[in-house]
PDB file of C-alpha atoms in Angstrom:
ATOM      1  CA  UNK A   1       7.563 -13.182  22.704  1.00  0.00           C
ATOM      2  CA  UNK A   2       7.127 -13.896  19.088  1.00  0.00           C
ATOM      3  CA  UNK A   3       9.213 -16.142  17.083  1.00  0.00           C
ATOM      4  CA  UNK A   4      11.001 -15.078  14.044  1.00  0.00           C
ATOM      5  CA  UNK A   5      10.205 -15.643  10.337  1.00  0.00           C
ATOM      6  CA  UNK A   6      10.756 -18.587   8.785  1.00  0.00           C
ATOM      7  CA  UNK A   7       7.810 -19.463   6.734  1.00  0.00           C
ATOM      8  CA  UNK A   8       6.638 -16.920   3.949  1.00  0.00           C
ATOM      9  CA  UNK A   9       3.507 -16.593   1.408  1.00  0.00           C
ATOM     10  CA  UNK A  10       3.366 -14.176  -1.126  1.00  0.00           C
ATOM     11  CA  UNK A  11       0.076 -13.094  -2.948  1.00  0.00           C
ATOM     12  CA  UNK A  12       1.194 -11.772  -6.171  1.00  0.00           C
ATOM     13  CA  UNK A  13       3.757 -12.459  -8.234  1.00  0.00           C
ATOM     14  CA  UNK A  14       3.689  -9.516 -11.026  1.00  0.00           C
ATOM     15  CA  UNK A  15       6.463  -7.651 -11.916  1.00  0.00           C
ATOM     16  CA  UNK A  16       7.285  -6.646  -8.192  1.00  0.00           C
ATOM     17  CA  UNK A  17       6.115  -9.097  -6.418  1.00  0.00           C
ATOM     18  CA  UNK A  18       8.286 -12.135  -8.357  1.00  0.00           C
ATOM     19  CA  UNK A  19      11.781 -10.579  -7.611  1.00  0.00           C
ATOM     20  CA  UNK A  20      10.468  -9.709  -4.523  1.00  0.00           C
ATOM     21  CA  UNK A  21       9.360 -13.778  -3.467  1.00  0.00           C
ATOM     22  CA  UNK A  22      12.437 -15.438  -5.127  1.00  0.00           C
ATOM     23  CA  UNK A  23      15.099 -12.864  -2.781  1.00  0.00           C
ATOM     24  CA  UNK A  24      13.267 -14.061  -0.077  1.00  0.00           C
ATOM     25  CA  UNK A  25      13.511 -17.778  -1.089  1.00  0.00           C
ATOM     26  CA  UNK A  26      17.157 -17.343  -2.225  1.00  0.00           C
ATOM     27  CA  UNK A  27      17.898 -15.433   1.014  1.00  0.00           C
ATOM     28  CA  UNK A  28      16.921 -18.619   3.171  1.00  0.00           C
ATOM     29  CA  UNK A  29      13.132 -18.331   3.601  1.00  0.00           C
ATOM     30  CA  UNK A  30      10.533 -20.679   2.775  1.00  0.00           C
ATOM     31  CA  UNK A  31       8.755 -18.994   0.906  1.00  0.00           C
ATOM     32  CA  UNK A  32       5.423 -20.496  -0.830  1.00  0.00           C
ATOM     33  CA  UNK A  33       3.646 -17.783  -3.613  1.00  0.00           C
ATOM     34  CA  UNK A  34       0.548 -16.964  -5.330  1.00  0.00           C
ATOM     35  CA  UNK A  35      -0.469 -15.580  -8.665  1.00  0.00           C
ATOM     36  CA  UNK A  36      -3.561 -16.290 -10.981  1.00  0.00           C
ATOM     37  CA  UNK A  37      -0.713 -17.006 -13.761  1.00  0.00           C
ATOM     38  CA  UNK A  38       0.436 -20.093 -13.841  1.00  0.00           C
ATOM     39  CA  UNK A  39       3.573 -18.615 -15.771  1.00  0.00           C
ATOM     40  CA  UNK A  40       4.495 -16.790 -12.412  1.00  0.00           C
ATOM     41  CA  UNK A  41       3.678 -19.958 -10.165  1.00  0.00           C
ATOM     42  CA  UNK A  42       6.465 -21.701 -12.124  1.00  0.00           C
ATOM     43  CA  UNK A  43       8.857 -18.352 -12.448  1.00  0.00           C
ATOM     44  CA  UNK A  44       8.664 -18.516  -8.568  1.00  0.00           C
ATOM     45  CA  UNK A  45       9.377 -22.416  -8.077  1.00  0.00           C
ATOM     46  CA  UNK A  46      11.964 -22.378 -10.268  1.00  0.00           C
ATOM     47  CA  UNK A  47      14.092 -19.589  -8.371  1.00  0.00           C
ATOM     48  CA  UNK A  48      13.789 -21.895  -5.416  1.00  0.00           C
ATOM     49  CA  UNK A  49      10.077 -21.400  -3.861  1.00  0.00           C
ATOM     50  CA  UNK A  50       7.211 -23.052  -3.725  1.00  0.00           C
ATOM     51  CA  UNK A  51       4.306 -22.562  -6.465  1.00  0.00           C
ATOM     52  CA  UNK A  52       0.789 -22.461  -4.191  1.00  0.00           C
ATOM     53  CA  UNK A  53      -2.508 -23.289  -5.813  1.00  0.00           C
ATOM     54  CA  UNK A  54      -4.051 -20.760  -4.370  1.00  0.00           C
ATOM     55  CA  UNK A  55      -3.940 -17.949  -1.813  1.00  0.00           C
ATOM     56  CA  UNK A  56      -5.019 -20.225   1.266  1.00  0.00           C
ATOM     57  CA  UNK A  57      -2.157 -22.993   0.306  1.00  0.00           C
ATOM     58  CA  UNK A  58       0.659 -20.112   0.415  1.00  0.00           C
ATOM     59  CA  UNK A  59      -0.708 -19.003   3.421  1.00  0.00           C
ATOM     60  CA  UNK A  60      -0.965 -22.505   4.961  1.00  0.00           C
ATOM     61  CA  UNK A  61       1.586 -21.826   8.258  1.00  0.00           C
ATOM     62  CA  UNK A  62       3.206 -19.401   7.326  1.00  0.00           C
ATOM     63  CA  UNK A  63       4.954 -16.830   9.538  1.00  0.00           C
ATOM     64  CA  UNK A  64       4.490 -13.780   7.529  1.00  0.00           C
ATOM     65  CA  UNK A  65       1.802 -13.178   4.781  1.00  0.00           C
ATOM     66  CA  UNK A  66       3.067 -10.551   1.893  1.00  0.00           C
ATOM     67  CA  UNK A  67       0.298  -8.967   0.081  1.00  0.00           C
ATOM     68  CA  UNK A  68       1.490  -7.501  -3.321  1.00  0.00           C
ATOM     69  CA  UNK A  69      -1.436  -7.249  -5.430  1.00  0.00           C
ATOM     70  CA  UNK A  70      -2.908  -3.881  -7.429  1.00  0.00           C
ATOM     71  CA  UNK A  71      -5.339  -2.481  -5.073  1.00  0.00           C
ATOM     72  CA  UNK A  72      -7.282  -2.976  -1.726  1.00  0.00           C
ATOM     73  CA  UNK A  73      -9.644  -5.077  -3.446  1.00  0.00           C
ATOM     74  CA  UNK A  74      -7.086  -7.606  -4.199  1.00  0.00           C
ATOM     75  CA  UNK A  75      -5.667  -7.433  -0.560  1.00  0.00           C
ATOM     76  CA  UNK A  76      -8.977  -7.869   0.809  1.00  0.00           C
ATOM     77  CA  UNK A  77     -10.056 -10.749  -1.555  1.00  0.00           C
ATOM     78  CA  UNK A  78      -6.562 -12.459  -0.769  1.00  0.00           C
ATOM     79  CA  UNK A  79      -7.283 -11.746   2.812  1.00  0.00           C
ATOM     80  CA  UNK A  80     -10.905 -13.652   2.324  1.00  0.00           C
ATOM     81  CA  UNK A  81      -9.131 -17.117   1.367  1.00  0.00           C
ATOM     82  CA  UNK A  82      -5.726 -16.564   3.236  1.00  0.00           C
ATOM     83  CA  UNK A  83      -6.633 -15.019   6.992  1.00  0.00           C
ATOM     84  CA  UNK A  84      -7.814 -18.605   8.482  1.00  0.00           C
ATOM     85  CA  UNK A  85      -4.630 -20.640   7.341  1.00  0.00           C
ATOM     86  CA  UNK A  86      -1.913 -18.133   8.849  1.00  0.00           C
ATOM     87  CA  UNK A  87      -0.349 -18.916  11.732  1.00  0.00           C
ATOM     88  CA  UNK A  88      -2.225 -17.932  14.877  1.00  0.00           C
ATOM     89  CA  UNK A  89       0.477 -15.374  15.361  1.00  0.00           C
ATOM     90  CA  UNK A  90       1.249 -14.569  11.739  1.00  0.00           C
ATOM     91  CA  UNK A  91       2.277 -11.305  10.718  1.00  0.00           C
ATOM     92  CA  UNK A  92       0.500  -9.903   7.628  1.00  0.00           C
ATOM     93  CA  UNK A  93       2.632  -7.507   5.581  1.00  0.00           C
ATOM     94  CA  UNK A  94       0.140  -4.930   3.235  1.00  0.00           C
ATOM     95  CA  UNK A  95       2.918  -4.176   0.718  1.00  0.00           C
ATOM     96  CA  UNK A  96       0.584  -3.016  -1.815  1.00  0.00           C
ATOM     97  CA  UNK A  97      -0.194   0.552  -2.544  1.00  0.00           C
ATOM     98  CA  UNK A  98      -3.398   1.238  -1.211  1.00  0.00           C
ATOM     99  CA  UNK A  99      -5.220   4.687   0.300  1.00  0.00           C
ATOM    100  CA  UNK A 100      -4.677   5.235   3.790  1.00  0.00           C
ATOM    101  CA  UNK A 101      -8.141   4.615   4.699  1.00  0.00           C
ATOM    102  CA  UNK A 102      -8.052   0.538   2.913  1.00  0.00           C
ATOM    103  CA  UNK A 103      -4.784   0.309   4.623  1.00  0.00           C
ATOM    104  CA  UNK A 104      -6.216   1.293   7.627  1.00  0.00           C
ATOM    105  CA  UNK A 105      -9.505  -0.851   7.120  1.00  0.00           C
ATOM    106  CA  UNK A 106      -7.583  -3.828   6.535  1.00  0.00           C
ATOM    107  CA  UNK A 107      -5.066  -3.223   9.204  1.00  0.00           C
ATOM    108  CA  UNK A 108      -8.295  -3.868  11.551  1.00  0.00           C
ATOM    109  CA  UNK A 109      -9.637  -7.241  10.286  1.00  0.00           C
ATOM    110  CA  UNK A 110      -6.014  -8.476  10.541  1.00  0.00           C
ATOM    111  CA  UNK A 111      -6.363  -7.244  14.221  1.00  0.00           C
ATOM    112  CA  UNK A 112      -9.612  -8.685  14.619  1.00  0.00           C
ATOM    113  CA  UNK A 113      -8.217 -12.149  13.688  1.00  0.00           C
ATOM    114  CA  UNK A 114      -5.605 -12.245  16.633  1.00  0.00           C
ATOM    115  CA  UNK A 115      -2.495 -11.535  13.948  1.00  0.00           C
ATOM    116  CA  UNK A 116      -0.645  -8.486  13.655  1.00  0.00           C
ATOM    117  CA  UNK A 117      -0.254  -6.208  10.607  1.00  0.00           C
ATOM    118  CA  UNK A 118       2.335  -3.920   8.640  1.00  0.00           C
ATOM    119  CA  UNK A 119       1.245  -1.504   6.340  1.00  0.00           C
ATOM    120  CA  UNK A 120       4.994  -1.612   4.179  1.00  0.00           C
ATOM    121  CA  UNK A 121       4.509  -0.435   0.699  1.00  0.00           C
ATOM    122  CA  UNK A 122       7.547  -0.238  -1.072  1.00  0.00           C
ATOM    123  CA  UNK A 123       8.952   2.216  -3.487  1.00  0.00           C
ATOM    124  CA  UNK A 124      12.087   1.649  -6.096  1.00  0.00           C
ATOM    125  CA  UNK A 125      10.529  -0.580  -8.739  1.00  0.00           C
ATOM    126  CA  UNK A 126      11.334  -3.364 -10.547  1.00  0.00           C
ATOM    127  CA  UNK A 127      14.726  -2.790 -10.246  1.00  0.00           C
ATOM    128  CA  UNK A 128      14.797  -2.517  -6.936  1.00  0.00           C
ATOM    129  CA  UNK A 129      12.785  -5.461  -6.380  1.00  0.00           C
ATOM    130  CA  UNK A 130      15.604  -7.426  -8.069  1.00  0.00           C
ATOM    131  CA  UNK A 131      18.383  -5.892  -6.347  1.00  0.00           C
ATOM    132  CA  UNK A 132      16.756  -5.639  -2.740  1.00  0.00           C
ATOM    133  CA  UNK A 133      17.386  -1.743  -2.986  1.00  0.00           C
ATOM    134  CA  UNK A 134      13.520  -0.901  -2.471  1.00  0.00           C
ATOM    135  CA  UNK A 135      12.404   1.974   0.132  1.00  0.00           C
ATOM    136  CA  UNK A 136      10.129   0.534   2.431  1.00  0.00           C
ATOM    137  CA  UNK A 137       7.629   2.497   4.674  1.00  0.00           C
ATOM    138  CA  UNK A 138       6.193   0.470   7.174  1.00  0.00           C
ATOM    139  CA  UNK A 139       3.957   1.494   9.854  1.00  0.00           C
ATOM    140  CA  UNK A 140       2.358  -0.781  12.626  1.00  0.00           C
ATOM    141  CA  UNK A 141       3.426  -1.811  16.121  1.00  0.00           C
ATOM    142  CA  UNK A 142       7.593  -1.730  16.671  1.00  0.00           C
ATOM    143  CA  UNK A 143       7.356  -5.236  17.726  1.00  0.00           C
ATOM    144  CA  UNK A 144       6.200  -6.264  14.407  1.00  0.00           C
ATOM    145  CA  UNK A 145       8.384  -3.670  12.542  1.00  0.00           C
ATOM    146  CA  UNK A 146      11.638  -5.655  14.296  1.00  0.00           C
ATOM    147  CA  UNK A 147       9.932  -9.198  13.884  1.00  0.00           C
ATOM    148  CA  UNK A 148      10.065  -8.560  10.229  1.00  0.00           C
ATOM    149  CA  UNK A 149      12.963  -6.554  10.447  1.00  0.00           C
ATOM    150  CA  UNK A 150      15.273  -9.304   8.375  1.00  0.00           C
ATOM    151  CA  UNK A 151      12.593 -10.321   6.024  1.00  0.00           C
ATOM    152  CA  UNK A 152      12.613  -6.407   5.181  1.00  0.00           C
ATOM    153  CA  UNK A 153      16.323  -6.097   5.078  1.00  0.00           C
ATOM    154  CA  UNK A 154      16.045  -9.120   2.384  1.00  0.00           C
ATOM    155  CA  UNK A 155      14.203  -6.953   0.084  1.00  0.00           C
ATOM    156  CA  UNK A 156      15.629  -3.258   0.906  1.00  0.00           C
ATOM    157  CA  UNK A 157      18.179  -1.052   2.155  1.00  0.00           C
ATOM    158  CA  UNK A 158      16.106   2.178   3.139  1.00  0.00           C
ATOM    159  CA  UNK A 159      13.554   0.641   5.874  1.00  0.00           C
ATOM    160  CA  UNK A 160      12.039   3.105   7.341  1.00  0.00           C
ATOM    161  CA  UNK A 161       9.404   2.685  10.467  1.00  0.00           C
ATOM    162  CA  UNK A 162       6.844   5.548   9.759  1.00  0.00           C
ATOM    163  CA  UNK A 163       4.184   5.065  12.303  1.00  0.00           C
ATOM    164  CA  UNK A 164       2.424   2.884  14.395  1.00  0.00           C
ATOM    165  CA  UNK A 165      -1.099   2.916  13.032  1.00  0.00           C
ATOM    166  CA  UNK A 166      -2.169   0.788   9.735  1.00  0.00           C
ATOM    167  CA  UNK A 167      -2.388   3.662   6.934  1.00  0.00           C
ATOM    168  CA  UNK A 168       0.746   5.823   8.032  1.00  0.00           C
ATOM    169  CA  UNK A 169       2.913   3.535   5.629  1.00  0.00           C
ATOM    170  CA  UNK A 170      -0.057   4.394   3.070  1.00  0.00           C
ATOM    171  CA  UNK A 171       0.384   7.932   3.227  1.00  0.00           C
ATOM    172  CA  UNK A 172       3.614   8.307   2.839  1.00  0.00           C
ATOM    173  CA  UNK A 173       4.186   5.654  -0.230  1.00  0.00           C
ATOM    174  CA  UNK A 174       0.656   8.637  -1.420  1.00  0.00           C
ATOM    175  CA  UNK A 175       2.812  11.599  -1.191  1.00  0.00           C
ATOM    176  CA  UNK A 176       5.809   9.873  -2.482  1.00  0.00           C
ATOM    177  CA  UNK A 177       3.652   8.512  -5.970  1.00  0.00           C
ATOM    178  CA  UNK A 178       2.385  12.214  -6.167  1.00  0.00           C
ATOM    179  CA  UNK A 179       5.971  13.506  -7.111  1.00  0.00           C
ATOM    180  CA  UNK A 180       6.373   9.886  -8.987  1.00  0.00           C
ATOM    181  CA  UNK A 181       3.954  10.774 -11.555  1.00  0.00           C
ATOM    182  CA  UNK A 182       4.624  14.531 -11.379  1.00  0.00           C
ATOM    183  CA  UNK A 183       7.704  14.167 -12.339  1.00  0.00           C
ATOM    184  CA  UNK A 184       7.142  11.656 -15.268  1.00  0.00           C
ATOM    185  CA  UNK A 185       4.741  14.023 -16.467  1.00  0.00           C
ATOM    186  CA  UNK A 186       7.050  16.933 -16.109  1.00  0.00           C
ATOM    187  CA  UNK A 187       9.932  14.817 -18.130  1.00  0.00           C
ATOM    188  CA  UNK A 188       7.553  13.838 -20.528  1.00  0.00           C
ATOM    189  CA  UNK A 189       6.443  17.739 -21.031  1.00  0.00           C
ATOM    190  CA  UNK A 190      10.112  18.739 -21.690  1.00  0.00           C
ATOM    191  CA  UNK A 191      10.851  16.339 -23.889  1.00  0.00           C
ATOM    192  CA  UNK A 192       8.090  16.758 -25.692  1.00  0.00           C
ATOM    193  CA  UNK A 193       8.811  20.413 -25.995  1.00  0.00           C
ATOM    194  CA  UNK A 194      12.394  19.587 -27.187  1.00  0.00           C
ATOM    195  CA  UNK A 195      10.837  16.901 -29.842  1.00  0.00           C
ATOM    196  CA  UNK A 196       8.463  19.847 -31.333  1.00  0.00           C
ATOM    197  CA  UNK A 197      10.924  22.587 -31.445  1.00  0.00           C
ATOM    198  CA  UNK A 198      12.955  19.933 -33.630  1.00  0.00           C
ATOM    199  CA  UNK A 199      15.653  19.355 -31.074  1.00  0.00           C
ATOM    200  CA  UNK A 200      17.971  16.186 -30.729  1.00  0.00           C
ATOM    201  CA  UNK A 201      15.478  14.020 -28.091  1.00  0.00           C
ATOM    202  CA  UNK A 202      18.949  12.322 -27.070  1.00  0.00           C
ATOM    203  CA  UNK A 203      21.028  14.700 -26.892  1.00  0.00           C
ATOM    204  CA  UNK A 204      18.834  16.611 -25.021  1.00  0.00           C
ATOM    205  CA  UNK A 205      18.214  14.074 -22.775  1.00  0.00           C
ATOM    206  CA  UNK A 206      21.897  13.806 -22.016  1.00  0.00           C
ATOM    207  CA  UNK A 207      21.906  17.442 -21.288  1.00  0.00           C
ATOM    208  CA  UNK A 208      18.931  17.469 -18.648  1.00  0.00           C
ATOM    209  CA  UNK A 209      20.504  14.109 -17.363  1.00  0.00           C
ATOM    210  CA  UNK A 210      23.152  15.909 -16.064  1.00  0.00           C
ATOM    211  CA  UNK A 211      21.960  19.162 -15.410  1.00  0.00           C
ATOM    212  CA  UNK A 212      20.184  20.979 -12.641  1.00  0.00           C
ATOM    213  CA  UNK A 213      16.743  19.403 -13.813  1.00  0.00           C
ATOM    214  CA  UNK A 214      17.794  16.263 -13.514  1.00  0.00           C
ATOM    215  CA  UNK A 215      15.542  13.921 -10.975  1.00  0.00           C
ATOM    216  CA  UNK A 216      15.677  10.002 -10.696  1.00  0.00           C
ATOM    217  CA  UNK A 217      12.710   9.703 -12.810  1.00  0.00           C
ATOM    218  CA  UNK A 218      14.236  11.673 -15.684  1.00  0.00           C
ATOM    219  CA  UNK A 219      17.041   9.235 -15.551  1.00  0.00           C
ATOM    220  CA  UNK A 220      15.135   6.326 -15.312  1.00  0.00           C
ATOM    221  CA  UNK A 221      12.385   7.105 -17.968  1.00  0.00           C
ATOM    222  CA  UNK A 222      13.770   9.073 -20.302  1.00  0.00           C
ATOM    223  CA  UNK A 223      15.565   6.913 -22.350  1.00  0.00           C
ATOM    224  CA  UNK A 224      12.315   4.420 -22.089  1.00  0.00           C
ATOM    225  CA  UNK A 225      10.353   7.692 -22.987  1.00  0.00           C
ATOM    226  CA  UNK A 226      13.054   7.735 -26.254  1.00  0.00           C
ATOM    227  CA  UNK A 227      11.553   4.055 -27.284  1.00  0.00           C
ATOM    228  CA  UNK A 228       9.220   3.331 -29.681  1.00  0.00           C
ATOM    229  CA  UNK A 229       7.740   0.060 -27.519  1.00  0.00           C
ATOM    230  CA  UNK A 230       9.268   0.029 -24.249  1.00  0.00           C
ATOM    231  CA  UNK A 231       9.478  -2.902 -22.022  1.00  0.00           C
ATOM    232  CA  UNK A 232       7.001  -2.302 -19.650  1.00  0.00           C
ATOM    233  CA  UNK A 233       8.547  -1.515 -15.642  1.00  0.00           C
ATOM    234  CA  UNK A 234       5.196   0.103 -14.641  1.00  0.00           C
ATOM    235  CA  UNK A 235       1.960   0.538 -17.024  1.00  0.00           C
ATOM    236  CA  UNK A 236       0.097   4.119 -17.098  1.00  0.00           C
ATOM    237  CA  UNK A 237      -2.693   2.772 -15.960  1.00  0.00           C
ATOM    238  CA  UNK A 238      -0.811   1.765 -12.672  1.00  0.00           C
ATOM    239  CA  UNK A 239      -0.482   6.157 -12.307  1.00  0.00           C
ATOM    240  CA  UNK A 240      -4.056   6.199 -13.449  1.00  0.00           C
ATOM    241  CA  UNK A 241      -4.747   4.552 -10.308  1.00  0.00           C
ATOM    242  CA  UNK A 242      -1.878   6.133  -8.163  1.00  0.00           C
ATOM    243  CA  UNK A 243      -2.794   9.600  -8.570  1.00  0.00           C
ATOM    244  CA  UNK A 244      -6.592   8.957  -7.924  1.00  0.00           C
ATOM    245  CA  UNK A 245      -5.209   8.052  -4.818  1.00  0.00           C
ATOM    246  CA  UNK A 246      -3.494  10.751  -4.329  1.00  0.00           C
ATOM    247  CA  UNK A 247      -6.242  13.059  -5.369  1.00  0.00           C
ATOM    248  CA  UNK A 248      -8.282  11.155  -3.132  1.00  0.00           C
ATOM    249  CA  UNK A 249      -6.395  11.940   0.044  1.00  0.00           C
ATOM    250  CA  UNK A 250      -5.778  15.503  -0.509  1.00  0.00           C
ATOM    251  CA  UNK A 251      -9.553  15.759  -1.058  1.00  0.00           C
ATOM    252  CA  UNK A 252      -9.550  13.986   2.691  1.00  0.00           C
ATOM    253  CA  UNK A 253      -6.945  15.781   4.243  1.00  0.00           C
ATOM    254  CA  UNK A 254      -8.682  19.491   2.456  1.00  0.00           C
ATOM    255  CA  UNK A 255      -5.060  19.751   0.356  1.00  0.00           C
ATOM    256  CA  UNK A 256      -4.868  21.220  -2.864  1.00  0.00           C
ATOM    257  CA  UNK A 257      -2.760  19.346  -5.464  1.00  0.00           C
ATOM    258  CA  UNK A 258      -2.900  20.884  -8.908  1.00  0.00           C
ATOM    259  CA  UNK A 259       0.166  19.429 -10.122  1.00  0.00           C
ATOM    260  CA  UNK A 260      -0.765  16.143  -9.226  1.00  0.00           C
ATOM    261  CA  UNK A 261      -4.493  16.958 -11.025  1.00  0.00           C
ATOM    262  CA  UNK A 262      -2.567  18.058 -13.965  1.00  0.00           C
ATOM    263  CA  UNK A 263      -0.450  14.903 -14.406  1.00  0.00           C
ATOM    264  CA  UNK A 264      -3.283  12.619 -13.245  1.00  0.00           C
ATOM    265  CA  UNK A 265      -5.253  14.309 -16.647  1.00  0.00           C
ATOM    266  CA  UNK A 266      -2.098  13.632 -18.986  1.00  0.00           C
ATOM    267  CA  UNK A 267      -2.007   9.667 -17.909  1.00  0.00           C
ATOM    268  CA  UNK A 268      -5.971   9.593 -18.428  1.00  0.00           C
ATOM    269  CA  UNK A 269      -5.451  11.172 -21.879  1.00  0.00           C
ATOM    270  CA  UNK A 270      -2.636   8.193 -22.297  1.00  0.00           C
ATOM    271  CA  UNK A 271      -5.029   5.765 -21.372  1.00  0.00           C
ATOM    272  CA  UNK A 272      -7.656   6.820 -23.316  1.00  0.00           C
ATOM    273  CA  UNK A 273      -5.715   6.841 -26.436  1.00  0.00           C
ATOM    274  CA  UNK A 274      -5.675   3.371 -25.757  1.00  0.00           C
ATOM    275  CA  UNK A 275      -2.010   3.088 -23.949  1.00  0.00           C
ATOM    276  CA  UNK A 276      -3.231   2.501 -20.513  1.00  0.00           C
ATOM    277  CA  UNK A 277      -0.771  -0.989 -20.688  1.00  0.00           C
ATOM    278  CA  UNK A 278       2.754   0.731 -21.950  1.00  0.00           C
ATOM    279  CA  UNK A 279       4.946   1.641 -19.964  1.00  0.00           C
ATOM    280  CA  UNK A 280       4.567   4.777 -17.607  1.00  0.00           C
ATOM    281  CA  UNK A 281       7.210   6.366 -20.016  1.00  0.00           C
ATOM    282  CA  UNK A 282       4.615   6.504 -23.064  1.00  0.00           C
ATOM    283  CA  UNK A 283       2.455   9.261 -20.943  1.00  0.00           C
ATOM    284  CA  UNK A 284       4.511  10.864 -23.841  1.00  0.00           C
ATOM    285  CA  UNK A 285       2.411   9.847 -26.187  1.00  0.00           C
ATOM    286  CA  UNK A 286      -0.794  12.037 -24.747  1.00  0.00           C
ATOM    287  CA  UNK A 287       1.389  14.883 -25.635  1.00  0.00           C
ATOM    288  CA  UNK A 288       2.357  13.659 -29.020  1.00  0.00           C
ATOM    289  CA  UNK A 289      -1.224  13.738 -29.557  1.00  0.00           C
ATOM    290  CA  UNK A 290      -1.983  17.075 -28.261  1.00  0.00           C
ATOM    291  CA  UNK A 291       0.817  19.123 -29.929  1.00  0.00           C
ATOM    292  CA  UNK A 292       0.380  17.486 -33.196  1.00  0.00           C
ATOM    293  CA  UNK A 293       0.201  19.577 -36.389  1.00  0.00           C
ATOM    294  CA  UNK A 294      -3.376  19.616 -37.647  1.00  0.00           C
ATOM    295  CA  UNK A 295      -3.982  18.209 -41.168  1.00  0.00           C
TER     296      UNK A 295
END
């Protein structure tokens, strides 16, 4: 039978995964993180964990293995120094968002090294991070899923166990960042109509708030969208990357998504313009720039 979790590195201590080590650490775990910033080493040791010198050192032991870098690449590269100095019977917990197929990919090394995997990315933000209200989707084996069943409950309150196989968590944190960016796009569109017809941008938002066409998104990044320099929750170049995953896996599965094209083209324009680092709210901007009078 495995034991429980004690012992925890972290691999990535950005704007997620900070809040995200230092509940775990203030929540009773040892917990022992990660980050190429030195800033974030010391963020992390002084809400009670331990600042590691490197991915291998926070993985030195530990129980459980959280992975909350950018991409696949970073998992895997984290993997490359970290694998050897888990636990024999470690559990490795892919909270990133990745495509199905890395998820799945990376799933099998941690199977081929004797350990067990999760694919749990998380949804709910930074917010949620801080308040241990994320959505987690985890797939892998239900022995792991209730092994790290407490760790989880440290950092959410809507755990969900999607699947069994490595890359089921993936695609469901996929579909659920296609109506993520969708729907920033969409808010972004309307208020952008409102701003050109020469409405009140907060009053309007008020009204939409609490109207039919109100979403969680609207809420959330609509009065960021109302800023002039947001602080920055999530970067547009973080949907850049989302929705090529998404486009990526309805090309896979044979799906059309021309919504999620459509927003994928407004956060490109965003980028391009040289925003690609705001926050996911200025994909406002790109229509600024494309419904601006001509001079």
């Amino acid at each position: 039978m495995s034991r429980g979790i004690a012992r925890v590195g972290v691999v990535g201590l950005g704007a997620m995964g900070l809040p995200m080590a230092s509940r775990l650490a203030s929540g009773g775990f040892a917990v022992a993180g990660f980050d190429l910033r030195e800033a974030a080493r010391a963020a992390l040791a002084q809400a009670g964990g331990e600042a590691a010198g490197s991915a291998a050192a926070a993985a030195e032991g530990a129980d459980a293995l959280i992975l909350m870098v950018v991409n696949a690449a970073q998992a895997e590269a984290a993997l490359d120094a970290a694998l050897d100095a888990l636990a024999p019977d470690a559990l490795v917990l892919l909270m990133a968002t990745c495509a199905p197929a890395d998820a799945a990919r990376i799933g099998a090394r941690v199977t081929e090294s004797g350990r067990t995997v999760l694919d749990a990315p998380v949804s709910g933000g930074v917010k949620g991070a801080q308040s241990g209200t994320l959505t987690i989707m985890a797939a892998g084996e239900g022995a792991a899923f209730a092994r790290a069943r407490p760790l989880l409950e440290r950092l959410g309150d809507k755990i969900f166990h999607v699947g069994e196989r490595a890359g089921q968590g993936a695609m469901v944190k996929t579909v659920n960042q296609l109506l993520c960016g969708v729907h920033i796009a969409a808010c972004a569109e309307a208020l952008s109509l409102g701003e050109k017809a020469g409405l009140d941008s907060g009053q309007l938002l008020e009204i939409l708030s609490g109207s039919a066409a109100s979403s969680w998104m609207l809420r959330d990044r609509g009065p960021r969208m109302l800023e002039d320099d947001p602080s920055v929750a999530s970067a547009v170049d973080i949907f850049v990357k989302d929705l090529g995953l998404v486009l990526d896996a309805g090309r896979e599965a044979r799906a059309a998504l021309p919504l999620a094209a459509s927003a994928l083209q407004m956060f490109l324009a965003a980028s391009g313009q040289g925003h690609g680092g705001a926050d996911d709210s200025q994909v406002l901007r790109a229509y600024r720039a494309l419904n601006a009078p001509k001079t």
